[in-house]
PDB file of C-alpha atoms in Angstrom:
ATOM      1  CA  MET A1111       5.578  18.421 -15.306  1.00 44.00           C
ATOM      2  CA  GLU A1112       5.541  15.035 -14.374  1.00 48.00           C
ATOM      3  CA  LEU A1113       3.934  13.945 -11.064  1.00 50.00           C
ATOM      4  CA  ASP A1114       6.010  11.697  -8.817  1.00 57.00           C
ATOM      5  CA  LYS A1115       4.760   8.224  -8.604  1.00 66.00           C
ATOM      6  CA  ASN A1116       5.201   6.307  -5.229  1.00 74.00           C
ATOM      7  CA  LYS A1117       7.322   3.531  -5.310  1.00 89.00           C
ATOM      8  CA  ILE A1118       4.964   0.486  -4.995  1.00 93.00           C
ATOM      9  CA  ILE A1119       6.034  -2.336  -2.984  1.00 94.00           C
ATOM     10  CA  THR A1120       3.866  -5.655  -2.801  1.00 96.00           C
ATOM     11  CA  ILE A1121       3.446  -8.153  -0.091  1.00 97.00           C
ATOM     12  CA  ASP A1122       2.029 -11.373  -1.228  1.00 98.00           C
ATOM     13  CA  GLY A1123      -0.328 -13.025   1.506  1.00 98.00           C
ATOM     14  CA  SER A1124      -0.536 -16.012  -0.566  1.00 98.00           C
ATOM     15  CA  ARG A1125       3.329 -16.736  -0.109  1.00 98.00           C
ATOM     16  CA  PHE A1126       2.936 -17.214   3.505  1.00 98.00           C
ATOM     17  CA  SER A1127       0.772 -18.379   6.466  1.00 97.00           C
ATOM     18  CA  ASP A1128       2.718 -17.564   9.529  1.00 97.00           C
ATOM     19  CA  LEU A1129       5.092 -14.849  11.132  1.00 97.00           C
ATOM     20  CA  PRO A1130       8.313 -16.251   9.968  1.00 96.00           C
ATOM     21  CA  GLY A1131       7.091 -16.519   6.583  1.00 97.00           C
ATOM     22  CA  PHE A1132       5.952 -12.764   6.715  1.00 98.00           C
ATOM     23  CA  TYR A1133       9.482 -11.922   8.026  1.00 96.00           C
ATOM     24  CA  ASP A1134      10.767 -13.854   4.862  1.00 95.00           C
ATOM     25  CA  GLU A1135       8.385 -12.106   2.587  1.00 96.00           C
ATOM     26  CA  VAL A1136       9.008  -8.642   3.649  1.00 95.00           C
ATOM     27  CA  SER A1137      12.654  -9.485   3.921  1.00 93.00           C
ATOM     28  CA  LEU A1138      12.512 -10.412   0.205  1.00 92.00           C
ATOM     29  CA  VAL A1139      10.394  -7.344  -1.236  1.00 93.00           C
ATOM     30  CA  LEU A1140      11.890  -4.626   1.145  1.00 92.00           C
ATOM     31  CA  MET A1141      15.458  -6.022   1.704  1.00 88.00           C
ATOM     32  CA  LYS A1142      16.617  -7.017  -1.872  1.00 78.00           C
ATOM     33  CA  ASN A1143      20.169  -7.496  -2.413  1.00 78.00           C
ATOM     34  CA  THR A1144      21.088  -7.067   1.283  1.00 80.00           C
ATOM     35  CA  ASP A1145      21.967  -9.853   3.314  1.00 81.00           C
ATOM     36  CA  TRP A1146      20.051  -8.780   6.584  1.00 81.00           C
ATOM     37  CA  LYS A1147      16.753 -10.287   7.310  1.00 87.00           C
ATOM     38  CA  VAL A1148      13.786  -9.434   9.373  1.00 91.00           C
ATOM     39  CA  GLY A1149      13.195 -11.537  12.173  1.00 93.00           C
ATOM     40  CA  THR A1150      11.128  -9.381  14.900  1.00 94.00           C
ATOM     41  CA  LEU A1151       8.422  -6.864  14.997  1.00 95.00           C
ATOM     42  CA  ASP A1152      11.069  -4.091  16.139  1.00 94.00           C
ATOM     43  CA  GLY A1153      13.174  -5.212  13.204  1.00 93.00           C
ATOM     44  CA  PHE A1154      10.061  -5.068  10.853  1.00 95.00           C
ATOM     45  CA  ASP A1155       9.646  -1.546  12.376  1.00 95.00           C
ATOM     46  CA  ASP A1156      13.058  -0.529  11.847  1.00 92.00           C
ATOM     47  CA  ILE A1157      13.096  -1.472   8.101  1.00 91.00           C
ATOM     48  CA  LEU A1158      10.294   0.737   7.452  1.00 94.00           C
ATOM     49  CA  TYR A1159      12.243   3.804   8.222  1.00 92.00           C
ATOM     50  CA  GLY A1160      14.164   3.269   4.885  1.00 90.00           C
ATOM     51  CA  GLY A1161      17.714   3.793   3.801  1.00 87.00           C
ATOM     52  CA  PHE A1162      19.030   0.362   3.711  1.00 80.00           C
ATOM     53  CA  GLY A1163      16.607  -1.685   1.630  1.00 83.00           C
ATOM     54  CA  VAL A1164      14.709  -0.790  -1.579  1.00 87.00           C
ATOM     55  CA  PHE A1165      13.513   2.756  -0.583  1.00 88.00           C
ATOM     56  CA  GLU A1166      15.344   5.705   0.995  1.00 88.00           C
ATOM     57  CA  SER A1167      14.738   7.308   4.214  1.00 87.00           C
ATOM     58  CA  ARG A1168      11.114   9.169   4.272  1.00 86.00           C
ATOM     59  CA  GLU A1169      10.757   8.358   0.481  1.00 90.00           C
ATOM     60  CA  LYS A1170       7.042   8.232  -0.263  1.00 92.00           C
ATOM     61  CA  ILE A1171       6.127   4.618  -0.884  1.00 94.00           C
ATOM     62  CA  GLU A1172       3.016   2.652  -1.237  1.00 95.00           C
ATOM     63  CA  ILE A1173       2.632  -0.974   0.217  1.00 96.00           C
ATOM     64  CA  SER A1174       0.293  -3.344  -1.440  1.00 97.00           C
ATOM     65  CA  TRP A1175      -0.447  -6.113   0.831  1.00 98.00           C
ATOM     66  CA  LYS A1176      -2.348  -8.919  -1.639  1.00 98.00           C
ATOM     67  CA  GLU A1177      -4.490 -11.387   0.065  1.00 98.00           C
ATOM     68  CA  SER A1178      -4.675  -9.517   3.045  1.00 98.00           C
ATOM     69  CA  GLN A1179      -7.898 -11.143   4.205  1.00 98.00           C
ATOM     70  CA  LYS A1180      -5.843 -14.450   4.076  1.00 98.00           C
ATOM     71  CA  SER A1181      -3.047 -12.948   6.187  1.00 98.00           C
ATOM     72  CA  LYS A1182      -5.640 -11.500   8.656  1.00 98.00           C
ATOM     73  CA  GLU A1183      -6.719 -14.941   9.477  1.00 98.00           C
ATOM     74  CA  ASP A1184      -3.254 -16.813   9.336  1.00 98.00           C
ATOM     75  CA  LEU A1185      -1.857 -14.015  11.686  1.00 98.00           C
ATOM     76  CA  GLY A1186      -5.088 -13.685  13.605  1.00 98.00           C
ATOM     77  CA  LEU A1187      -6.041 -14.746  17.092  1.00 97.00           C
ATOM     78  CA  GLU A1188      -4.921 -18.354  17.161  1.00 96.00           C
ATOM     79  CA  THR A1189      -1.350 -17.468  15.907  1.00 97.00           C
ATOM     80  CA  THR A1190      -1.209 -14.253  18.126  1.00 98.00           C
ATOM     81  CA  ARG A1191      -1.855 -16.941  21.267  1.00 97.00           C
ATOM     82  CA  ILE A1192       0.745 -19.081  20.540  1.00 97.00           C
ATOM     83  CA  PHE A1193       3.145 -16.217  19.878  1.00 96.00           C
ATOM     84  CA  TYR A1194       2.720 -14.763  23.405  1.00 97.00           C
ATOM     85  CA  GLN A1195       2.597 -18.269  24.824  1.00 97.00           C
ATOM     86  CA  ASN A1196       6.084 -18.795  23.404  1.00 95.00           C
ATOM     87  CA  LYS A1197       7.454 -15.487  24.392  1.00 94.00           C
ATOM     88  CA  ILE A1198       6.292 -16.463  28.146  1.00 96.00           C
ATOM     89  CA  ARG A1199       7.582 -19.928  27.971  1.00 96.00           C
ATOM     90  CA  GLN A1200      10.783 -18.628  26.520  1.00 94.00           C
ATOM     91  CA  GLY A1201      11.277 -16.248  29.442  1.00 89.00           C
ATOM     92  CA  LYS A1202      14.280 -13.832  29.319  1.00 88.00           C
ATOM     93  CA  PRO A1203      14.833 -11.552  27.428  1.00 89.00           C
ATOM     94  CA  PHE A1204      11.224 -11.260  27.129  1.00 88.00           C
ATOM     95  CA  ASN A1205       9.011  -9.214  29.768  1.00 94.00           C
ATOM     96  CA  ILE A1206       6.981 -12.064  30.904  1.00 95.00           C
ATOM     97  CA  GLU A1207       4.493  -9.817  32.812  1.00 96.00           C
ATOM     98  CA  LEU A1208       3.972  -7.827  29.721  1.00 96.00           C
ATOM     99  CA  MET A1209       3.439 -10.806  27.323  1.00 96.00           C
ATOM    100  CA  GLN A1210       1.008 -12.183  29.900  1.00 97.00           C
ATOM    101  CA  GLU A1211      -0.724  -8.913  30.080  1.00 97.00           C
ATOM    102  CA  LYS A1212      -0.926  -8.882  26.054  1.00 97.00           C
ATOM    103  CA  LEU A1213      -1.987 -12.436  26.057  1.00 97.00           C
ATOM    104  CA  ASP A1214      -4.913 -11.610  28.613  1.00 98.00           C
ATOM    105  CA  ASP A1215      -6.115  -8.473  26.605  1.00 97.00           C
ATOM    106  CA  LEU A1216      -5.953 -10.746  23.593  1.00 97.00           C
ATOM    107  CA  LEU A1217      -7.957 -13.381  24.988  1.00 97.00           C
ATOM    108  CA  SER A1218     -10.680 -11.073  26.558  1.00 97.00           C
ATOM    109  CA  GLY A1219     -11.295  -9.442  23.260  1.00 96.00           C
ATOM    110  CA  LYS A1220      -9.311  -6.164  23.957  1.00 96.00           C
ATOM    111  CA  GLY A1221      -5.885  -7.028  22.648  1.00 96.00           C
ATOM    112  CA  ARG A1222      -4.594  -6.862  19.121  1.00 97.00           C
ATOM    113  CA  THR A1223      -3.745  -9.724  16.742  1.00 98.00           C
ATOM    114  CA  LEU A1224      -0.234  -9.923  14.963  1.00 98.00           C
ATOM    115  CA  PHE A1225      -2.054  -8.769  11.711  1.00 98.00           C
ATOM    116  CA  GLU A1226      -3.449  -5.757  13.620  1.00 98.00           C
ATOM    117  CA  ILE A1227       0.120  -5.043  14.993  1.00 98.00           C
ATOM    118  CA  LEU A1228       1.843  -5.269  11.869  1.00 98.00           C
ATOM    119  CA  VAL A1229      -0.679  -2.790   9.953  1.00 98.00           C
ATOM    120  CA  GLU A1230      -0.387  -0.446  12.994  1.00 98.00           C
ATOM    121  CA  ILE A1231       3.372  -0.682  12.446  1.00 98.00           C
ATOM    122  CA  ILE A1232       3.082   0.205   8.766  1.00 98.00           C
ATOM    123  CA  GLU A1233       0.501   2.924   9.318  1.00 97.00           C
ATOM    124  CA  SER A1234       2.869   4.530  11.909  1.00 97.00           C
ATOM    125  CA  HIS A1235       5.167   5.605   9.290  1.00 96.00           C
ATOM    126  CA  LYS A1236       3.757   8.540   7.575  1.00 95.00           C
ATOM    127  CA  ASN A1237       5.643   8.197   4.322  1.00 94.00           C
ATOM    128  CA  ILE A1238       3.968   4.890   3.615  1.00 95.00           C
ATOM    129  CA  THR A1239       0.492   4.434   2.159  1.00 96.00           C
ATOM    130  CA  LEU A1240      -0.830   0.909   3.084  1.00 97.00           C
ATOM    131  CA  ILE A1241      -3.388  -0.680   0.678  1.00 97.00           C
ATOM    132  CA  LEU A1242      -5.047  -3.680   1.882  1.00 98.00           C
ATOM    133  CA  GLU A1243      -6.271  -6.066  -1.099  1.00 97.00           C
TER     134      GLU A1243
END
């Protein structure tokens, strides 16, 4: 009897250095042959449920994040600070109070960086194994 091998999907941190670049990368590797592109954290979470990209709903997959240390730096404190400041400046439809709270937490050392948020989103999907390389 043959053991099931998890489908392996590779996110390559050397191919991007900011959040829009991350979205382009995951659109490329997770949404092959579709015309839908990831553009938000919620959208990224949505595609990880599967069923409309390269894997099926609840299918066991492995995400290998190459150059994850580079991504951790690229999507770290400074990038995250700018991310929240832009949302606050833009205002609606964003909850400005919530964004300010997240920014304050980040600056006080209690908040999470974009990299940490992305890792948390991936790890919240029990059918996905994340390997940071």
